[in-house]
XYZ file of C-alpha atoms in Angstrom:
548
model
C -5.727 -7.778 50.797
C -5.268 -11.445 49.335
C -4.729 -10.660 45.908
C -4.465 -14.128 44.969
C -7.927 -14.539 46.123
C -9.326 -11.021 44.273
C -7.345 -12.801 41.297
C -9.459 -16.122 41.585
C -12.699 -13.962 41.234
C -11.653 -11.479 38.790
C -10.136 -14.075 36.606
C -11.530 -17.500 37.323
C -10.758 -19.742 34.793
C -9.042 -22.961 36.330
C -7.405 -23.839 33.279
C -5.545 -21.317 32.379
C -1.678 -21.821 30.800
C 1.014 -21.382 33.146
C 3.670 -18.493 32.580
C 6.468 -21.019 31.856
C 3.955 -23.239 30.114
C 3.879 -20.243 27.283
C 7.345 -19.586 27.228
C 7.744 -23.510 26.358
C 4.906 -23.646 23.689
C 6.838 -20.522 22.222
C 10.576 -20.991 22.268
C 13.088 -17.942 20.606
C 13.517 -19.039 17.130
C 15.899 -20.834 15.747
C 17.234 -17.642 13.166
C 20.885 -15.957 12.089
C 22.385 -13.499 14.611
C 20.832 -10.322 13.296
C 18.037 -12.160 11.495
C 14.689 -9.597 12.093
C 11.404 -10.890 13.038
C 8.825 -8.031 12.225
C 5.171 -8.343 11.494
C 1.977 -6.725 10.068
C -0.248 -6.609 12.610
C -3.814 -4.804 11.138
C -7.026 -4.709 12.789
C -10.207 -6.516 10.856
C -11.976 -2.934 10.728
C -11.234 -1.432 7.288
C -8.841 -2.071 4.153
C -5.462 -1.347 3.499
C -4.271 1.653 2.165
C -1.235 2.782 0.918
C 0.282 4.039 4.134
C -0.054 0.620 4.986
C 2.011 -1.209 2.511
C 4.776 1.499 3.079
C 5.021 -0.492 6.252
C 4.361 -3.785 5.571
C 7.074 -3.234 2.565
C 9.467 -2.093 5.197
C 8.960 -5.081 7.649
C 9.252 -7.158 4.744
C 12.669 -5.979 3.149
C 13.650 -5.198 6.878
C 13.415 -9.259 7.748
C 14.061 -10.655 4.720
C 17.390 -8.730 3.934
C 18.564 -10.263 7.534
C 17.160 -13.743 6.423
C 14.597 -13.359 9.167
C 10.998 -13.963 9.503
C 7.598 -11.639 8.418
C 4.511 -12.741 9.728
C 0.912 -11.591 9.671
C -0.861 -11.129 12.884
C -4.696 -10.306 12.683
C -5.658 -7.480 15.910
C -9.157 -8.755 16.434
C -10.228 -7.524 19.886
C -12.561 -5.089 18.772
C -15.128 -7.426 17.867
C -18.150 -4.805 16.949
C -15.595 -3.241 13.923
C -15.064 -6.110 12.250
C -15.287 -5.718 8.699
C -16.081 -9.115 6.310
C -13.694 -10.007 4.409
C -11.048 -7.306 5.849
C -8.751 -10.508 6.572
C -8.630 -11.729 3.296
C -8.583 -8.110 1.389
C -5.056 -7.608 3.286
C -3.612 -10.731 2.233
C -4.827 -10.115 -1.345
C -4.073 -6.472 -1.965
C -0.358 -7.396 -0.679
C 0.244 -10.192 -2.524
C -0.753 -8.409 -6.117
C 2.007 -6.034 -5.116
C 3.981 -8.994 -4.449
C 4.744 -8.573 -0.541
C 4.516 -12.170 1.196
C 4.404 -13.343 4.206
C 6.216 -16.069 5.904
C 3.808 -17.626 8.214
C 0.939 -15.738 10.028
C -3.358 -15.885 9.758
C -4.105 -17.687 6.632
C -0.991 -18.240 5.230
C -0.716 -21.735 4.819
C 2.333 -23.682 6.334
C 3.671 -24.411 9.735
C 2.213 -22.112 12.438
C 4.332 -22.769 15.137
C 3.776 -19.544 17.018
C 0.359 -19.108 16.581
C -2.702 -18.844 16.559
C -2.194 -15.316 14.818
C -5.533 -14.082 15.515
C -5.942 -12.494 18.739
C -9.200 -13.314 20.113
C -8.366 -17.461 19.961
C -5.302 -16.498 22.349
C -7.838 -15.290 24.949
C -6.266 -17.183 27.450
C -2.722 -16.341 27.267
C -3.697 -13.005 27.996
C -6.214 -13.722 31.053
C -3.096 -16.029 32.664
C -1.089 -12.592 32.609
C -3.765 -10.318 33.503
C -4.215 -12.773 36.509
C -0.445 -12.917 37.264
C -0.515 -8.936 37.471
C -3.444 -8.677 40.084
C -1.815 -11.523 42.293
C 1.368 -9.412 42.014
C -0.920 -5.637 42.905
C 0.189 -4.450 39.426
C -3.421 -4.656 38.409
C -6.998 -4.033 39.961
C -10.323 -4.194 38.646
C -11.805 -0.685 37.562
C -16.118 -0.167 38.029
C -16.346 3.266 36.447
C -19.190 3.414 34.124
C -18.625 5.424 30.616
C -20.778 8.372 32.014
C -18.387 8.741 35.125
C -15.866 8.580 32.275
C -16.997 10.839 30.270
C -17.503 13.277 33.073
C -13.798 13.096 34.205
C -12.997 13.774 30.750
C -14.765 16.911 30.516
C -13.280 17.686 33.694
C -9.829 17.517 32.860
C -10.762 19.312 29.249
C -12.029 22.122 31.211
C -8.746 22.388 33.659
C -6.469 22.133 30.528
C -5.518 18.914 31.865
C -4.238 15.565 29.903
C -7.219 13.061 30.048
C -7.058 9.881 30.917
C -7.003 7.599 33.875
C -4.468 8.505 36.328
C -3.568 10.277 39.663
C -6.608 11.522 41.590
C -8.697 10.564 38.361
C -7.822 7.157 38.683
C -10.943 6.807 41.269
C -10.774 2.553 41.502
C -7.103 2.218 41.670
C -7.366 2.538 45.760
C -10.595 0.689 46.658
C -10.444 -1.436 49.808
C -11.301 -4.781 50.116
C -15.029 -4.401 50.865
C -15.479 -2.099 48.077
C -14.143 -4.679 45.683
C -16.301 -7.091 46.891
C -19.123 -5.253 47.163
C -18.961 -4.173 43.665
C -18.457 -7.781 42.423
C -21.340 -8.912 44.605
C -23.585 -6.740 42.938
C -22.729 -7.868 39.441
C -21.392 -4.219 38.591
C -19.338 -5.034 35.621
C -15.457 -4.034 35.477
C -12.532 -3.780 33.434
C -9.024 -4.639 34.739
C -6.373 -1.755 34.898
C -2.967 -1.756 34.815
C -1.567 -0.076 38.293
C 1.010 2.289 36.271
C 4.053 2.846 38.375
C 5.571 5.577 36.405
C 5.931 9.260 36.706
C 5.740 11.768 34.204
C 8.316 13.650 36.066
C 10.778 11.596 34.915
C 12.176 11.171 31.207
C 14.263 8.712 29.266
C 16.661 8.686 26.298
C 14.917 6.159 23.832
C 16.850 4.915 20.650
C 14.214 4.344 17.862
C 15.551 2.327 15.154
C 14.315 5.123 12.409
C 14.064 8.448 14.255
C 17.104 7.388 16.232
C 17.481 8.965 20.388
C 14.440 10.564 21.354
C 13.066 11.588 24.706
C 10.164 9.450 25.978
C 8.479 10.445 29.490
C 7.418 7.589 31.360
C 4.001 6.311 31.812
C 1.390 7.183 34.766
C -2.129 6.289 32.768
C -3.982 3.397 34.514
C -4.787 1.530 30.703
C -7.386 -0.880 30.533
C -5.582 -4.224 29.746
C -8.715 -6.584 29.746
C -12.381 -5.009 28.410
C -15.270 -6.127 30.304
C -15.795 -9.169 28.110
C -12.558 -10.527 29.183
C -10.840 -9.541 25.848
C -7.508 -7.865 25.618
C -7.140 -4.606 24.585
C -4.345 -3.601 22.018
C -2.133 -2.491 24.151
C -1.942 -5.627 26.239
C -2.042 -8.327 23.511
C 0.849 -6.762 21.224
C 2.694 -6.893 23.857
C 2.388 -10.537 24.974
C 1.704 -11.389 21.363
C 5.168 -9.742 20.502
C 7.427 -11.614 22.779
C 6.027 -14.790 22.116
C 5.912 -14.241 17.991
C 9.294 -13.869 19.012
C 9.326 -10.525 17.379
C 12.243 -7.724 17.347
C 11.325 -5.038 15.156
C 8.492 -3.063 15.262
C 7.955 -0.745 12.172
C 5.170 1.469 12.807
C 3.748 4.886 12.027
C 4.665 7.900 14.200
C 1.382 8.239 15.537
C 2.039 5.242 17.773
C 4.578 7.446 19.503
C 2.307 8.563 22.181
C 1.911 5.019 22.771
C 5.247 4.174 23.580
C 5.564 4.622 27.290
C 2.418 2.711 27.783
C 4.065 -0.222 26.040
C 7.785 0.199 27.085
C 5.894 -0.315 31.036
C 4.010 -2.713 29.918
C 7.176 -4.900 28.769
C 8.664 -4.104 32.070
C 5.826 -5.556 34.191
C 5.439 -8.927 32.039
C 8.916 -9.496 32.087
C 9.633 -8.929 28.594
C 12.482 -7.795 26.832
C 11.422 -4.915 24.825
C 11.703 -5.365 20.842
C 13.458 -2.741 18.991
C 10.638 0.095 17.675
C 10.810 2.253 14.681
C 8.244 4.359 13.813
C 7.682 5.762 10.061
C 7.022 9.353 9.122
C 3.985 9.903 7.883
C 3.117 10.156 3.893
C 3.131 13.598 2.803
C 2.125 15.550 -0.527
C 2.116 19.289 -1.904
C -0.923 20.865 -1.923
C -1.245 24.502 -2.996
C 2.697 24.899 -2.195
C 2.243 23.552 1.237
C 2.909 20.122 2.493
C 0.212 17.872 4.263
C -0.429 14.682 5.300
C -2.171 12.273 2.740
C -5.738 11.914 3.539
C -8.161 9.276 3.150
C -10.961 12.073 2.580
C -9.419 13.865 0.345
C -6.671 11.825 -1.542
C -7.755 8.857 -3.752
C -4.293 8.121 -3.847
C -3.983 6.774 -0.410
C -6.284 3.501 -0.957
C -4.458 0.935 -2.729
C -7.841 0.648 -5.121
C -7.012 3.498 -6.560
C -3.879 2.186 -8.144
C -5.414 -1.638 -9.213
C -8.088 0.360 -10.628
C -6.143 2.940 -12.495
C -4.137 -0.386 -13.267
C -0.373 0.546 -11.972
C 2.253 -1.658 -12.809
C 2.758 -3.658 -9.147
C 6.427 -3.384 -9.243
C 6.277 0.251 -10.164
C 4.424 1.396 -6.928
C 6.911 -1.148 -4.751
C 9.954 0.370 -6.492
C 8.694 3.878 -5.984
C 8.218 3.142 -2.182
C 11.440 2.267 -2.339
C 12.752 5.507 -3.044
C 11.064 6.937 -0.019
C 11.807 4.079 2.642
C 15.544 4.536 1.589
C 16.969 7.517 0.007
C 20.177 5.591 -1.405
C 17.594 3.441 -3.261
C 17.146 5.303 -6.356
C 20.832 5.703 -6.949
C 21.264 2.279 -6.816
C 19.071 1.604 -9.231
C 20.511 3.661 -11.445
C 23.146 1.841 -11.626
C 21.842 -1.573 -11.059
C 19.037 -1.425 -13.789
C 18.996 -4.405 -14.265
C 18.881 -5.958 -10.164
C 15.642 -6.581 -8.626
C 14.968 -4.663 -5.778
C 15.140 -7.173 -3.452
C 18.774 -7.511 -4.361
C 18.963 -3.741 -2.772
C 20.614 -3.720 0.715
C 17.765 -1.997 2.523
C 18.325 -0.744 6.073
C 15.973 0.461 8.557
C 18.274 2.695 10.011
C 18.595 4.896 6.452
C 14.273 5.302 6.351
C 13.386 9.253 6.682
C 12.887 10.638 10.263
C 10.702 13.582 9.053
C 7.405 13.089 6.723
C 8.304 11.701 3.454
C 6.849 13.683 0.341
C 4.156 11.283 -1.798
C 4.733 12.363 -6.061
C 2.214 10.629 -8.054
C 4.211 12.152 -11.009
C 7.169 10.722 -10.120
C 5.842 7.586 -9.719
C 4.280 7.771 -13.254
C 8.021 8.513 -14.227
C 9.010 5.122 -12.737
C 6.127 3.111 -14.124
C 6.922 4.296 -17.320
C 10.359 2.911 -17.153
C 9.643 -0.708 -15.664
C 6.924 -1.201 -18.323
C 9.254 -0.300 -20.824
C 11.491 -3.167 -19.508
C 8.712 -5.855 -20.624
C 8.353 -8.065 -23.485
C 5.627 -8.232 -25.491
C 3.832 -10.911 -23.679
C 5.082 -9.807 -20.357
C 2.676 -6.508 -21.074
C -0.086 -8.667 -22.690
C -0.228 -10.416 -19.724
C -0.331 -7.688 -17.271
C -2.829 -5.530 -19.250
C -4.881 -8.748 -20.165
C -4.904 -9.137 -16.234
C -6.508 -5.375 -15.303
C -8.692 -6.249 -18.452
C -10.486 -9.098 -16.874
C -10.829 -7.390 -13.795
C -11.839 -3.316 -14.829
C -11.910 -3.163 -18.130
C -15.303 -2.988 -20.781
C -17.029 -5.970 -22.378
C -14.821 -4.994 -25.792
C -11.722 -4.711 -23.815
C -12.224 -7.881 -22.778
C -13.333 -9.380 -26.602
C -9.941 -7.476 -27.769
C -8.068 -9.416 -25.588
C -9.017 -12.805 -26.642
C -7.175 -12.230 -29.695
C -3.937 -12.504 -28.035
C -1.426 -12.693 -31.634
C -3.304 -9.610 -32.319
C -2.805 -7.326 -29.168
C 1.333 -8.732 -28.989
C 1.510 -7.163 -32.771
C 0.376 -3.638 -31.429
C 2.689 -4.059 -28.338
C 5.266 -4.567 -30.216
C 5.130 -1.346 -31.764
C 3.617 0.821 -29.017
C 6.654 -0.323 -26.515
C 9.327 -0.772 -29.634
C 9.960 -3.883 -28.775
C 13.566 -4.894 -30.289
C 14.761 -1.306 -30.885
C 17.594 -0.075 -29.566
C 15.551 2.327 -27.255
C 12.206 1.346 -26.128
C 9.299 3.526 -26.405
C 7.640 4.332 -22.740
C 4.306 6.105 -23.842
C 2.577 3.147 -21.409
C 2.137 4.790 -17.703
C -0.356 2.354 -17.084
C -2.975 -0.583 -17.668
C -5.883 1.474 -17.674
C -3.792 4.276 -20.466
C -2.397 1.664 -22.411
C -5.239 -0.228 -23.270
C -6.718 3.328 -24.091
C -3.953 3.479 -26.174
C -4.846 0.892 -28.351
C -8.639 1.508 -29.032
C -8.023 3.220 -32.416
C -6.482 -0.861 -33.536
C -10.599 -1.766 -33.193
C -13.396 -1.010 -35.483
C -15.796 -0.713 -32.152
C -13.507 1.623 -30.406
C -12.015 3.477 -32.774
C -13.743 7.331 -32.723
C -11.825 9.557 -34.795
C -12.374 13.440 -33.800
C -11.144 14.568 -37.252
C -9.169 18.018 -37.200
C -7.601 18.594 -40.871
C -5.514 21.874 -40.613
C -5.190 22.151 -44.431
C -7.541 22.912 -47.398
C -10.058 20.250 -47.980
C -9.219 19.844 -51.043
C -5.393 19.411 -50.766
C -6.983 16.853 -47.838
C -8.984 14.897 -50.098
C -6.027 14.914 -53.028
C -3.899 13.450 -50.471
C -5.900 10.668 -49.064
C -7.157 9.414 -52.508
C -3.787 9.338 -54.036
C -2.087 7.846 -51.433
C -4.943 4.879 -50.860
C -4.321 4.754 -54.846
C -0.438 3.934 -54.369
C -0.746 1.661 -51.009
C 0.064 -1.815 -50.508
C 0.134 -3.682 -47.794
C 3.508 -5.179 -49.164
C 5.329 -2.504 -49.170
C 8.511 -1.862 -46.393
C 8.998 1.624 -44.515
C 11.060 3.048 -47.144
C 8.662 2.235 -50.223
C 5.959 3.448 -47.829
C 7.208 6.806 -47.515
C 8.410 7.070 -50.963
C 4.763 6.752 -51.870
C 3.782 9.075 -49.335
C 5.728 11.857 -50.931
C 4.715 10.796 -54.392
C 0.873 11.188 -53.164
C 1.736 14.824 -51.137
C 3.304 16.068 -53.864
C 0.678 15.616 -56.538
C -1.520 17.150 -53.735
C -0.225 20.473 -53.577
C 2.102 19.160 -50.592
C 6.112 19.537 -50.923
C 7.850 16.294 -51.594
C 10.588 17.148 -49.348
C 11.012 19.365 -46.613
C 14.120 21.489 -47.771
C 11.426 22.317 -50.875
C 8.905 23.518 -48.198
C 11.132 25.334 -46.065
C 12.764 27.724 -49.071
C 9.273 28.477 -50.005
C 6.391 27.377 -47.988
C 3.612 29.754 -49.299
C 4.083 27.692 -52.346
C 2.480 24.396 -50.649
C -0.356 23.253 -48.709
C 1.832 21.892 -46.487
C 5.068 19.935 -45.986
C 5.850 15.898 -46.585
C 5.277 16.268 -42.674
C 2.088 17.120 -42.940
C 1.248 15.758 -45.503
C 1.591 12.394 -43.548
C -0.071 13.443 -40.495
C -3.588 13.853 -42.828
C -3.079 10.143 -43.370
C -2.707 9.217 -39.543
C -4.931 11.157 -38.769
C -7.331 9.507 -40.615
C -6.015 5.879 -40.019
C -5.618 6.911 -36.231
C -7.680 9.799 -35.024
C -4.830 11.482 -33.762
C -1.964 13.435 -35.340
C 0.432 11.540 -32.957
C 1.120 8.396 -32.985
C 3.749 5.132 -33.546
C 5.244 4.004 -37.073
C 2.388 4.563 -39.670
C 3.626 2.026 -41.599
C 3.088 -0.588 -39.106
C -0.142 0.649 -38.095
C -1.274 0.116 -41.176
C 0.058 -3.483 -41.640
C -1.032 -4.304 -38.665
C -4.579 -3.314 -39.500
C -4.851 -4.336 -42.577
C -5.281 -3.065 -46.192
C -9.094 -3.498 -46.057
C -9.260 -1.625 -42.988
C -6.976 0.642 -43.550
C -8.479 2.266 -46.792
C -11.784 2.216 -45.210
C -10.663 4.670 -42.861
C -9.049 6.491 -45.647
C -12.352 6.489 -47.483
C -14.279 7.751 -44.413
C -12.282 10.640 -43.454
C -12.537 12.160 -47.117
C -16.122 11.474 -46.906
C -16.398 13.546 -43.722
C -15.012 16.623 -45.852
């Protein structure tokens, strides 16, 4: 057979690259030995989810720890999937978690090894799927999905892995005239690669994460170009990869069955094989078993949930951290003070087995790096969910920005010695602050003591308040007010005979919170009150003894 003739009419563009013409438009980078070139390569068909910046946060520390190169490549072939705006949602999502990229589809810049989106690189991949056929490592395949579908079954039925391949593989031997005939009739095709592997035989592979593992070679027949001339995946990554000039491929496990398609695929073009690691998958505990996050059933796998619930950025990323590298969280423990990035990362210390998802330990860490903020640093990033999720008086707090720095002052103790971390998140803290406005302040008022010890105690201490008085005068008037109220003064008083009180100086303080606050818990009464005011802060006094 003249396959460079069958090549001519399966493929039949004239101007088509050469082979050396691509390896000149793409020369090996100019990078440090060691230097890692990885990439996020998602397909335009949904949003990005957590699992999905576990990865791309791996590629990311993985290159730019080596001073090497992370690029975003956009997997485009499947055309009918495409979801608007998919493109730029990626881009977005991982830049509010602060994970950039280099170079790659919209990222503005030199683009030396693009394009990055795979369907405007159509023709490399039709010069190499014509290269193949010329060389009999390809053929053209005029099976119609039914006759598919029906060799499926088959093999279902006979226990049998499916796929194309061995006597299944029904277009891999047509003759000449059969080809021709076919094409002559207009019967459409697909083009095949002619696998010359054999399950038979196995291989030690060294994965950069799950280190030597035994891969069986390849005998399926893939489609390499759809009927539209398009690549499929399995085709394009692989061309796309060696002329990115990639060398690390972080990926999730599920791409292992993959492998020995693409490690024969490599060997046919010609191309030295990148290194691969592949990712366990994201686990959690669910009714004292382990399972696999789920996008059904887990909210906590879409990276929504956490803008939404408003999680400090840095918090998730750190708490990734801990599961990409186990030495992480030691580290910094004693680097509390190092961004992460300073962290030596390695690909080589990521788990090999499925690593266990704790939204309460993450909760743990957000607490801590919101602690770390100023102020304004937590004005900002609360003022930021605000705009975004929160209510129409969220949003009218927030314009008064002297006013919400006051209250974060206290709530996160800013200047103490030890910083308060009762902020897990945006969504919480700004919850936290509702009782500091008139229009969101909705006292559920639950006096423990008799209402008229209650009353005694609110209207003597509103009678002794000012607004000028310090923490110490404060409480001195406090016990002056709890005492005259059937309260004990002092608490070694109330503890040698507490049948004699209504309650102690404790409690006598928490009647006044809660009726400045709603809530027997809270920060520095003293300051609470300042900060609201004495006009507002006896008319809360006043309306909690009325609601005796």
């Amino acid at each position: 057979m003249d396959l460079k003739k069958l090549a001519a009419r399966l493929i039949p563009d004239e101007d088509l690259p050469s082979l050396s013409d691509c390896e000149r438009a793409y020369p090996p980078r100019s990078l440090p030995d060691g230097a890692e070139v990885t990439r996020l390569a998602p397909s335009p068909t949904g949003f990005i989810h957590l699992g999905n910046l576990y990865s791309a946060l791996a590629d990311e520390r993985a290159a730019h720890t080596t001073g090497g190169v992370f690029y975003l490549r956009i997997e485009d072939t499947d055309e009918k999937r495409r979801v608007e705006g998919a493109v730029e949602s990626v881009i977005r999502s991982l830049k509010y978690f602060g994970v950039d990229f280099d170079e790659g589809a919209e990222i503005d810049g030199e683009n030396a090894y693009g394009p990055y989106y795979q369907r405007r690189r159509a023709q490399i991949y039709r010069a190499f799927a014509k290269d193949l056929i010329e060389r009999g490592l390809a053929y053209p395949c005029f099976c119609t999905e039914e006759e598919l579908d029906e060799t499926r079954r088959l093999q279902t039925e006979r226990k049998q892995i499916t796929g194309y391949y061995g006597e299944y593989a029904k277009c891999r031997n047509l003759s000449e005239e059969q080809i021709y005939s076919n094409l002559d009739a207009g019967r459409p095709f697909v083009i095949r690669l002619k696998s010359q592997g054999d399950v038979s035989v196995k291989h030690t592979f060294r994965d950069a994460i799950k280190g030597s593992i035994t891969v069986t070679e390849n005998d399926q027949d893939v489609v390499i170009l759809k009927s539209d001339g398009i690549p499929t995946y399995h085709f394009a990554h692989a061309i796309d990869d060696h002329f990115m000039r990639t060398t690390l491929v972080i990926r999730g496990e599920e791409w292992l069955s993959s492998l020995p398609i693409h490690i024969e695929l490599f060997k046919v073009l010609g191309f030295p094989l990148p290194r691969y690691g592949h990712t366990c998958s994201l686990m959690k505990v669910d009714g004292g078993t382990k399972r696999k996050l789920s996008k059904r059933k887990d909210p906590e796998l879409s990276l929504d949930f956490y803008r939404a619930a408003g999680y400090y950025p840095r918090a998730v990323i750190k708490y990734l951290m801990t599961i990409l590298n186990s030495n992480f969280e030691e580290w910094s423990a004693k680097n509390p003070e190092k961004d992460y990035k300073q962290f030596p990362f390695s690909v080589s210390k990521m788990g090999k087995s499925g690593a266990l998802f704790d939204l309460d330990k993450l909760n743990d860490v957000s607490r801590d790096e919101l602690a770390k903020l100023s102020p304004g640093e937590m004005y900002d990033f609360l003022c930021g969910w605000v705009k975004e999720f929160g209510t129409d008086a969220d949003r009218q707090h927030f314009a008064n920005r002297e006013y919400i720095e006051s209250i974060l002052a206290l709530i996160t103790g800013a200047g103490q010695k030890k910083r308060r971390k009762d902020i897990v998140r945006a969504e919480q803290g700004v919850r936290l602050m509702d009782y500091f406005f008139d229009d969101t302040f909705a006292p559920a008022y639950d006096f423990r003591f008799p209402k008229e010890s209650v009353r005694a105690m609110l209207a003597g201490f509103a009678e002794l308040y000012s607004e000028k008085d310090d923490n110490s005068a404060w409480f001195s008037k406090l016990k002056t007010a709890a005492g005259a109220a059937g309260f004990a003064a002092d608490n070694a008083a109330y503890k040698a005979a507490p049948q004699n009180y209504a309650g102690s100086v404790s409690d006598a303080a928490e009647v006044v919170r809660v009726a400045i606050t709603g809530s027997p818990n809270s920060p520095d009464l003293c300051t609470i009150m300042g900060i609201l005011g004495r006009e507002r802060s006896l008319a809360r006094i006043t309306k909690a003894a009325a609601s005796l």
